[in-house]
Coordinates of C-alpha atoms and ligand atoms in Angstrom, one line a residue:
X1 CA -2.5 33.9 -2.9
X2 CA -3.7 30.5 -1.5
X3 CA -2.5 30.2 2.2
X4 CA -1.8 26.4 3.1
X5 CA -1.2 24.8 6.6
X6 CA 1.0 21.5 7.0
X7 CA -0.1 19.3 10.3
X8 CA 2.6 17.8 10.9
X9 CA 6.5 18.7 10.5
X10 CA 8.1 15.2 10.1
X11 CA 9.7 13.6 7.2
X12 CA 6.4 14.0 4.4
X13 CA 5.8 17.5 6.7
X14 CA 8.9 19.2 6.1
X15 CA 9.1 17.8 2.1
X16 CA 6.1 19.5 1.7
X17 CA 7.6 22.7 2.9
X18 CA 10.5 21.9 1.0
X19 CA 8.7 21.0 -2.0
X20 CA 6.7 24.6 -2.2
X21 CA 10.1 26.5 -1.6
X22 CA 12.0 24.2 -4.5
X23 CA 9.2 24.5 -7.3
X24 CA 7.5 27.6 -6.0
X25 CA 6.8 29.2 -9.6
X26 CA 6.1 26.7 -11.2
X27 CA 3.6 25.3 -8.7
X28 CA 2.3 28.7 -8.7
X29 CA 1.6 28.6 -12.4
X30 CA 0.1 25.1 -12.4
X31 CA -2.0 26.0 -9.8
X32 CA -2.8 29.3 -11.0
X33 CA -2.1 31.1 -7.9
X34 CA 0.6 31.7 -5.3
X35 CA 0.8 28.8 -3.2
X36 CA 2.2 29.9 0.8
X37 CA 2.7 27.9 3.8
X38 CA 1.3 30.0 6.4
X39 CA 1.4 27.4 9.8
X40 CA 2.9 24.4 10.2
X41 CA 1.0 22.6 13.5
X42 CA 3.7 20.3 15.4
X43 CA 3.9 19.7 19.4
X44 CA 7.8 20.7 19.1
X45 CA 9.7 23.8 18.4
X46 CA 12.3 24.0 15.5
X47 CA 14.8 26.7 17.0
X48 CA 16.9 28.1 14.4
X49 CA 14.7 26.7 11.5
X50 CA 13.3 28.7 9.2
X51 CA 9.7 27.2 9.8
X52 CA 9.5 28.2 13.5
X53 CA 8.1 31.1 12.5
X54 CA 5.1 29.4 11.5
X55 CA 5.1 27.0 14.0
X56 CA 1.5 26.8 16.1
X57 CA 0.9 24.3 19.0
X58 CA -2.7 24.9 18.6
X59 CA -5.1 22.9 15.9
X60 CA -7.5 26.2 16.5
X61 CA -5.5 28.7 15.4
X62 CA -5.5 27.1 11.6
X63 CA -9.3 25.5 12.1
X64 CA -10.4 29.0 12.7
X65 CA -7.9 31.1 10.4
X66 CA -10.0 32.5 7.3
X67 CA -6.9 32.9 5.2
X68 CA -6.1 29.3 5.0
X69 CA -7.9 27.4 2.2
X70 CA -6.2 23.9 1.7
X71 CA -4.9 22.2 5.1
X72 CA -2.5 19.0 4.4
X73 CA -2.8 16.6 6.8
X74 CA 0.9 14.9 7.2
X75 CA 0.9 13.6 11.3
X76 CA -0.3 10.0 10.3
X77 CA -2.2 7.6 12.6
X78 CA -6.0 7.5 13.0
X79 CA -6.6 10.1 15.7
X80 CA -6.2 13.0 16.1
X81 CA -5.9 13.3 12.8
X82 CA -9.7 12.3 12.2
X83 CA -10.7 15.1 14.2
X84 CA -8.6 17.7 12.9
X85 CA -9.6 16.8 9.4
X86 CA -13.2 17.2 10.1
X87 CA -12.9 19.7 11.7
X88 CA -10.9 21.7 9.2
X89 CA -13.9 20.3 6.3
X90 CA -16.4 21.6 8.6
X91 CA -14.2 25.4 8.5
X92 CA -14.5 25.3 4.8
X93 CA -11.1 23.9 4.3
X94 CA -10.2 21.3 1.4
X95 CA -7.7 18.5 2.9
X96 CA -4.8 17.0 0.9
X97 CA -3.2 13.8 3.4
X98 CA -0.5 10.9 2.7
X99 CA -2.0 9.2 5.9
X100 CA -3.7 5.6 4.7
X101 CA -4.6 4.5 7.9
X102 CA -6.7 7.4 8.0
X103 CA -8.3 7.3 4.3
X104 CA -8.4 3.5 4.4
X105 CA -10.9 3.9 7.4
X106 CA -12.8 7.1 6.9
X107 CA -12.3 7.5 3.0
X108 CA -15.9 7.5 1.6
X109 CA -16.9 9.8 4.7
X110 CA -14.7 12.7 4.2
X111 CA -15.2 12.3 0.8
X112 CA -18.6 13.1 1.4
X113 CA -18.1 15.7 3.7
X114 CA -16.1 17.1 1.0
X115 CA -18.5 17.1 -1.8
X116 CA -21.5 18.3 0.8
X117 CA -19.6 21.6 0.7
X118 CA -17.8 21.8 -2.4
X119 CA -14.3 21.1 -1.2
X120 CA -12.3 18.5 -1.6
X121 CA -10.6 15.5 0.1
X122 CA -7.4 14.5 -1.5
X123 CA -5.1 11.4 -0.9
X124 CA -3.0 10.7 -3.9
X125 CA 0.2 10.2 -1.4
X126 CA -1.7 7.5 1.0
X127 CA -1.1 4.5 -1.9
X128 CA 2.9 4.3 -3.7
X129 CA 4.4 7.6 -2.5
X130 CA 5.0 9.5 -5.2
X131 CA 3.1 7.3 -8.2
X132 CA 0.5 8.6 -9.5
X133 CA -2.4 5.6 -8.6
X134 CA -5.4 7.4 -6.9
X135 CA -5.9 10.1 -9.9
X136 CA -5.3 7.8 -12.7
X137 CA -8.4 5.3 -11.3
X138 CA -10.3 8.4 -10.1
X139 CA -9.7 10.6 -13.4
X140 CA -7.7 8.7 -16.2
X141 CA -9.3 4.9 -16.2
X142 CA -12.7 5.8 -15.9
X143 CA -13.9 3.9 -19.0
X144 CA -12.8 0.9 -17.8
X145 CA -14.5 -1.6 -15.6
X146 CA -11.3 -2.9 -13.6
X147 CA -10.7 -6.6 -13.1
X148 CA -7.4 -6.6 -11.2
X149 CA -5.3 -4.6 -9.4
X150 CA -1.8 -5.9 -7.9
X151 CA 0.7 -4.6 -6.6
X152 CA 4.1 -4.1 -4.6
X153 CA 2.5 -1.5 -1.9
X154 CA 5.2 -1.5 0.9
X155 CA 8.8 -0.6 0.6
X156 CA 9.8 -1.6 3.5
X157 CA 9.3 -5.1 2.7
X158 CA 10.8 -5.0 -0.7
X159 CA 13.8 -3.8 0.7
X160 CA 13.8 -6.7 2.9
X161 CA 12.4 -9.7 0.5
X162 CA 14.8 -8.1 -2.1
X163 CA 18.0 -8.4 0.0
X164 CA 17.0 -12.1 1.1
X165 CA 16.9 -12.8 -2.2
X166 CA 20.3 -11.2 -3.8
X167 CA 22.4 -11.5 -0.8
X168 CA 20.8 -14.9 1.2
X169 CA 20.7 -12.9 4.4
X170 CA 18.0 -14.0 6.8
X171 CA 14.7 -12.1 7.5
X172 CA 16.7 -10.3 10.8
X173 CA 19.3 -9.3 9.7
X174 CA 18.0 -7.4 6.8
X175 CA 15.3 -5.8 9.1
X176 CA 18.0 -4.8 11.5
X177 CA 20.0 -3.0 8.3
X178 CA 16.7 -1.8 7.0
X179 CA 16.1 -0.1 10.6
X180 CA 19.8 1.3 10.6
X181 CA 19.3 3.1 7.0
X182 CA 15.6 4.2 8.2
X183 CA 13.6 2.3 5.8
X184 CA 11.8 0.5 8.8
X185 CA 10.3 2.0 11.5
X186 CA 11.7 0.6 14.9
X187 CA 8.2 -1.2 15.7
X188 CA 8.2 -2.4 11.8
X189 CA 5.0 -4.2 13.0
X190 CA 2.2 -2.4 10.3
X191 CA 5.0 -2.8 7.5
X192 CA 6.3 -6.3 8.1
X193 CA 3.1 -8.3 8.9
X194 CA 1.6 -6.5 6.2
X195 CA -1.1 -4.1 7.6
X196 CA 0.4 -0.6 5.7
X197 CA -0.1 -2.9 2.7
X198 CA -3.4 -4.1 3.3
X199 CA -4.5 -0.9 3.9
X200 CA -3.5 0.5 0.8
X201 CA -4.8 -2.0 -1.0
X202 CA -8.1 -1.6 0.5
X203 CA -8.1 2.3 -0.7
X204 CA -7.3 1.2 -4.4
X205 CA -10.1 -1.3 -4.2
X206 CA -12.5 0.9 -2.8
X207 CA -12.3 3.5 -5.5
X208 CA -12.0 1.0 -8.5
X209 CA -15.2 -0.8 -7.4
X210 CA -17.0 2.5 -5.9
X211 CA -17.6 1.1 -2.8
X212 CA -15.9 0.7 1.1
X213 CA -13.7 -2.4 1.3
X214 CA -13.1 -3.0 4.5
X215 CA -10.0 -3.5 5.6
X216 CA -10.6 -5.6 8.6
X217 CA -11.5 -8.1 6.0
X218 CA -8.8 -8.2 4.0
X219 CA -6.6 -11.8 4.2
X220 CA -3.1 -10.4 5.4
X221 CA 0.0 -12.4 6.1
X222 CA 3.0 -10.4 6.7
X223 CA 7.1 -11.6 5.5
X224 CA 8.3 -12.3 9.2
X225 CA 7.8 -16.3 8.4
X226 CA 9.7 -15.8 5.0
X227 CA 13.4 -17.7 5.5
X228 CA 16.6 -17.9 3.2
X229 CA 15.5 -21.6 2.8
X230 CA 12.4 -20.5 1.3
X231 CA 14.0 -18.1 -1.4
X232 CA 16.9 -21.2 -2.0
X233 CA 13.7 -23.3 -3.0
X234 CA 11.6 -20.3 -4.9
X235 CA 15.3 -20.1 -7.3
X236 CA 14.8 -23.4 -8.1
X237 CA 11.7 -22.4 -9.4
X238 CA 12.8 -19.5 -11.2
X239 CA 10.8 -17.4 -8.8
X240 CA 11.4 -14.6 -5.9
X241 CA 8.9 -13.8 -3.5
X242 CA 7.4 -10.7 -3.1
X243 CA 4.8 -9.3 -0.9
X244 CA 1.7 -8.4 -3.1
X245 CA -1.5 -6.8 -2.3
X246 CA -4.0 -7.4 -5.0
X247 CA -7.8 -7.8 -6.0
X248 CA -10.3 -9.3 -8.7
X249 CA -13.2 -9.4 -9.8
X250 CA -14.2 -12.9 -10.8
X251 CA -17.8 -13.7 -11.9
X252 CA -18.8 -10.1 -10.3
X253 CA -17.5 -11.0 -7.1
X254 CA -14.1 -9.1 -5.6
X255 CA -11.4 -11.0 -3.7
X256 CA -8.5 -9.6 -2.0
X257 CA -5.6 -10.2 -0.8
X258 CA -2.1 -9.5 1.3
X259 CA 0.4 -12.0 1.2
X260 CA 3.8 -13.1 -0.1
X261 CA 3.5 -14.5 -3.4
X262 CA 5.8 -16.6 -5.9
X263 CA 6.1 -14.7 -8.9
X264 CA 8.3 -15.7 -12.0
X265 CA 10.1 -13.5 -14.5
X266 CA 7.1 -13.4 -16.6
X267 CA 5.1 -11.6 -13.8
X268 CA 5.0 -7.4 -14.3
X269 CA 6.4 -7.0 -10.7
X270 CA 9.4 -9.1 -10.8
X271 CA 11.8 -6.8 -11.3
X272 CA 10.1 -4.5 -8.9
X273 CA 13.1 -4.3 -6.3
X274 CA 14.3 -2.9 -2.9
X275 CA 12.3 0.3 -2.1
X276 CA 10.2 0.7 -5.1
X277 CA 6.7 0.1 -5.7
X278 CA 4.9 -1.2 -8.5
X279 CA 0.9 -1.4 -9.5
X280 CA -0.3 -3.9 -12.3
X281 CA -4.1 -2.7 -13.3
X282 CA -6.0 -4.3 -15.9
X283 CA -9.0 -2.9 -17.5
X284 CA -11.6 -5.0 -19.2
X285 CA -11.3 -2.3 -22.3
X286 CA -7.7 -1.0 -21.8
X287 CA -6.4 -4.1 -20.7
X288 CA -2.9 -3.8 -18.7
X289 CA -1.0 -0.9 -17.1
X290 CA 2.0 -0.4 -15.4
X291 CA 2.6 1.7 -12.5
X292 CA 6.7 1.8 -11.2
X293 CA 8.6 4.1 -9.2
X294 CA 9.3 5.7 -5.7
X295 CA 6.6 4.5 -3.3
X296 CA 7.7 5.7 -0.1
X297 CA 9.8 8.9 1.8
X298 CA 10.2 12.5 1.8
X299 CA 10.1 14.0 -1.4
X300 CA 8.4 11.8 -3.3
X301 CA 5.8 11.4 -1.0
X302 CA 5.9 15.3 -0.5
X303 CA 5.6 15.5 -4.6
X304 CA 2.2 13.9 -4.8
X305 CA 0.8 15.8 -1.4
X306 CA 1.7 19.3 -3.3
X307 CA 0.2 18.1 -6.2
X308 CA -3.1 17.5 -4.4
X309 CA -2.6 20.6 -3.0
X310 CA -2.3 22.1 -6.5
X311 CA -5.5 20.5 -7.5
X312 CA -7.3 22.0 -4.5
X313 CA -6.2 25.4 -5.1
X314 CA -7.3 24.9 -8.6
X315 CA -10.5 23.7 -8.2
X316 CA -11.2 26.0 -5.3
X317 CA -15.0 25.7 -4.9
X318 CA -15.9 23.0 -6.9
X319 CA -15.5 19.7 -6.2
X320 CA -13.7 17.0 -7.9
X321 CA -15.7 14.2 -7.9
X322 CA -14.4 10.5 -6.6
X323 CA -16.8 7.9 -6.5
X324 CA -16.6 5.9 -3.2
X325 CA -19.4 5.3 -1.7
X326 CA -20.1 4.3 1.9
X327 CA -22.1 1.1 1.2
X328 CA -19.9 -1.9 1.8
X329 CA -18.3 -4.1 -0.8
X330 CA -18.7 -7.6 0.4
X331 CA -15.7 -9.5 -0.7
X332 CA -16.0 -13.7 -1.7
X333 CA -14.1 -15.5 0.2
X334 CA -10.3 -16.4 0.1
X335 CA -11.1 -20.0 1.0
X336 CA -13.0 -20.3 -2.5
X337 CA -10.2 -19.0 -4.8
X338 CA -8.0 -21.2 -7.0
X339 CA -4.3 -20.9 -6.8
X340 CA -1.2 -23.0 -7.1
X341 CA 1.1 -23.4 -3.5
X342 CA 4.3 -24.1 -3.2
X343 CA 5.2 -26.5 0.0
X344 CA 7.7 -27.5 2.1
X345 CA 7.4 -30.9 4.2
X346 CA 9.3 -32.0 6.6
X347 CA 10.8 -35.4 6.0
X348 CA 11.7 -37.3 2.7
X349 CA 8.6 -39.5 2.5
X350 CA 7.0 -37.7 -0.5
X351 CA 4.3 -41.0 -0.5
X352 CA 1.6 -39.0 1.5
X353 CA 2.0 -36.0 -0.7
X354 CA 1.8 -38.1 -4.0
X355 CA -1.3 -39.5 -2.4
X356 CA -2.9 -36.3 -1.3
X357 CA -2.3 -34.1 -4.3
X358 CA -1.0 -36.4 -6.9
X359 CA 1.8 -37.1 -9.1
X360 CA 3.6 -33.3 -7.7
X361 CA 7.3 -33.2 -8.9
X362 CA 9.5 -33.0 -5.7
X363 CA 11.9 -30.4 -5.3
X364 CA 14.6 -30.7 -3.5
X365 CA 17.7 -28.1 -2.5
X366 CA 21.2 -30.1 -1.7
X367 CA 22.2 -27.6 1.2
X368 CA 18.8 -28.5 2.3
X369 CA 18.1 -31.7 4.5
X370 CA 15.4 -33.5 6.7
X371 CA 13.0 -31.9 4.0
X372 CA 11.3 -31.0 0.7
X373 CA 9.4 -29.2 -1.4
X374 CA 6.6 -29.3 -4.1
X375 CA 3.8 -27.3 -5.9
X376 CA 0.6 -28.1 -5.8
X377 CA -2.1 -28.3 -8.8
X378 CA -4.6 -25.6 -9.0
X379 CA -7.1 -25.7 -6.0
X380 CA -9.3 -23.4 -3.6
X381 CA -7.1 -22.6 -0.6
X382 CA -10.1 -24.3 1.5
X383 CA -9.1 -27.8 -0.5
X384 CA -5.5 -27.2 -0.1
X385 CA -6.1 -26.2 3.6
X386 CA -7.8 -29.7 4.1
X387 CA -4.9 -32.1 2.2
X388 CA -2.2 -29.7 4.0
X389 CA -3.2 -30.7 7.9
X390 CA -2.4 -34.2 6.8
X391 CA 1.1 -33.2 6.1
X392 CA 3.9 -31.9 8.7
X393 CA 4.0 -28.3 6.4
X394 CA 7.0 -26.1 7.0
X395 CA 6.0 -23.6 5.1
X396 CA 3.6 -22.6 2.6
X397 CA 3.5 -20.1 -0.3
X398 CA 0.7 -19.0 -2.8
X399 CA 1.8 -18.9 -6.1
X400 CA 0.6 -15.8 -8.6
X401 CA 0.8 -16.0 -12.3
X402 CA 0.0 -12.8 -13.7
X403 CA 1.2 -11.9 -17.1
X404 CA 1.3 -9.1 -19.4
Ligands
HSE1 N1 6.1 2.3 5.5 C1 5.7 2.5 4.2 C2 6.5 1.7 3.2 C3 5.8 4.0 3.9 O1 7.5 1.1 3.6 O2 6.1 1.6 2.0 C4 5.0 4.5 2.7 O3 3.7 4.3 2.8

């Protein structure tokens, strides 16, 4: 029998628990063992829940028990749950974890702690809930060298851009409903201005190029300066925005990014709505793929922590190798990357814009006035940056034109 402890009984926690209890023979075959929650470590009690019984207050009571191979680290945040993780590695204990803000800043070095004594660190559910992403670049896309990853990384913000877009609501309102059905958090700070996303896209960059991307230096602009004006104008384009994370390698140099984006109906993530995630990879042998489904709460978070845990308790001793190395990827830098931007000016003098980025057609909304838009050619954000400051700019959005 292998002996698990959860740290942490919130929402991923307790799916966990439920997740073992719902597929318990089957996991048990796939993992070819019994597979038992033995503690659960949480500062509260559960009175009349089942789990109390396995309830410990104490970190040392699963750190030092023998009988518990795989711990599943579920509590989120950096610290404690640095410590605890180490510590349990250091006990000979393999760790499965959903917690990005951990992996995105310690990732290569509990990986390495990991492989120093053939255990293994896990962290399928820190990036798109329950899609399989971290596996598939660690195990299944391994011939490829990878030229792009993009994606739809944060729920929460889908949910919001999505119901700006379909219903015309403004950016506070939809928070305020996204807060009441508890898709955002009540300080929806790391979700909103794009930090959750950033940091997962950091994770899927460090393991496609081998190397630590630092998230610090990730560009990341979050939603909260996205307006129903702005998704009246991106209609007129054919577009909705969406928040994307993505990164490319262009002439052997990687760029990332966080930001809300443009995207047409040709675009692979356009019809990624409300709480879903999507991932667009492309591979310079395989060429595009398509990752879609449930990228955020319980149970299908809980599904891809089990299914770590499965592949700890099958791999018990050996380690499954991820390459991810501490040595830091430099990224180029956003100022030197060509894009298209659509812009909105205030006024309806559209001389200086003609003058600054040529013949632009204007764009203009009738319930809109004192204003208008345009797109720009294709430029470097640090040319764009320089012809914008001689404009009064409302609002500016990068355009992304990826295609299947
Ligand atoms: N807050 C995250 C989201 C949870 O909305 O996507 C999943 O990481």
């Amino acid at each position: 029998m292998a002996k698990i402890a959860v740290l942490g009984y919130g929402t991923v926690g307790s799916g966990v628990v439920e997740v073992i209890n719902t597929n318990y023979d089957s996991i048990a075959k796939r993992a070819t063992d019994v597979v038992e929650v033995k503690s659960v470590l949480d500062l509260r009690d559960f009175p009349g829940d089942p789990i109390q019984e396995k309830i410990v207050h104490d970190i040392d009571l699963i750190i030092n028990d023998p009988e518990i191979d795989v711990v599943v680290e579920v509590m989120g945040g950096v610290e404690p749950a640095f410590t605890f993780v180490k510590r349990a590695l250091e006990a000979g204990k393999s760790v499965c974890t959903s917690n990005k803000a951990l992996v995105a800043a310690h990732g290569s070095e509990l990986l390495a702690m990991a492989k120093d004594r053939n255990l293994n660190f896990m962290f399928e559910a820190s990036v798109g809930g329950g899609i399989p992403i971290i596996r598939p670049l660690n195990q299944s896309l391994t011939a490829d060298e990878i030229t792009q990853i993009t994606g739809i990384l944060n729920g929460t913000t889908n949910y919001i851009l999505t119901k700006m877009s379909r219903k015309g609501s403004s950016y506070d309102e939809v928070l305020k409903e996204a807060q009441e059905l508890g898709y955002a958090e009540r300080n929806p700070e790391a979700d909103v201005e794009g930090f959750d996303a950033c940091r997962k896209i950091a994770i899927l960059t460090s393991l496609a190029f081998g190397s630590t991307v630092k998230f610090e230096e990730i560009t990341t602009e979050g939603i909260t300066k996205i307006s129903t004006e702005d998704f009246k104008y991106a209609e007129q384009l054919g577009c909705v925005v969406k928040l994307l994370a993505t990164s490319r390698k262009i002439d052997n140099k990687v760029y990332a990014i966080t930001a809300p984006f443009m995207i047409d109906a040709s675009h692979p993530l356009y019809n990624v709505n409300d709480v879903l995630n999507g991932i667009y990879i492309n591979g310079n042998v395989i060429g595009d793929v398509m990752f879609f489904g449930a990228g955020a709460g319980k149970l299908p978070t809980a599904s891809a922590v089990v299914a770590d845990v499965v592949d700890c308790v099958k791999h018990k001793g050996k380690n499954v190798m991820t390459i991810w190395s501490s040595e830091k990827l430099e990224l180029g830098a956003t100022d030197d990357v060509k894009r298209d931007f659509f812009v909105r000016v205030k006024g309806n003098d559209a001389s200086k814009v003609k003058e600054l980025f040529g013949n632009v057609p204007i764009i203009t909304v009738p319930d809109i006035k004192g204003e208008f838009g345009f797109v720009t050619g294709f430029m470097t954000e640090k040319a764009f940056n320089e012809a914008a400051k001689e404009l009064n700019v409302i609002n500016r959005i990068r355009l992304d034109h990826t295609k299947l």
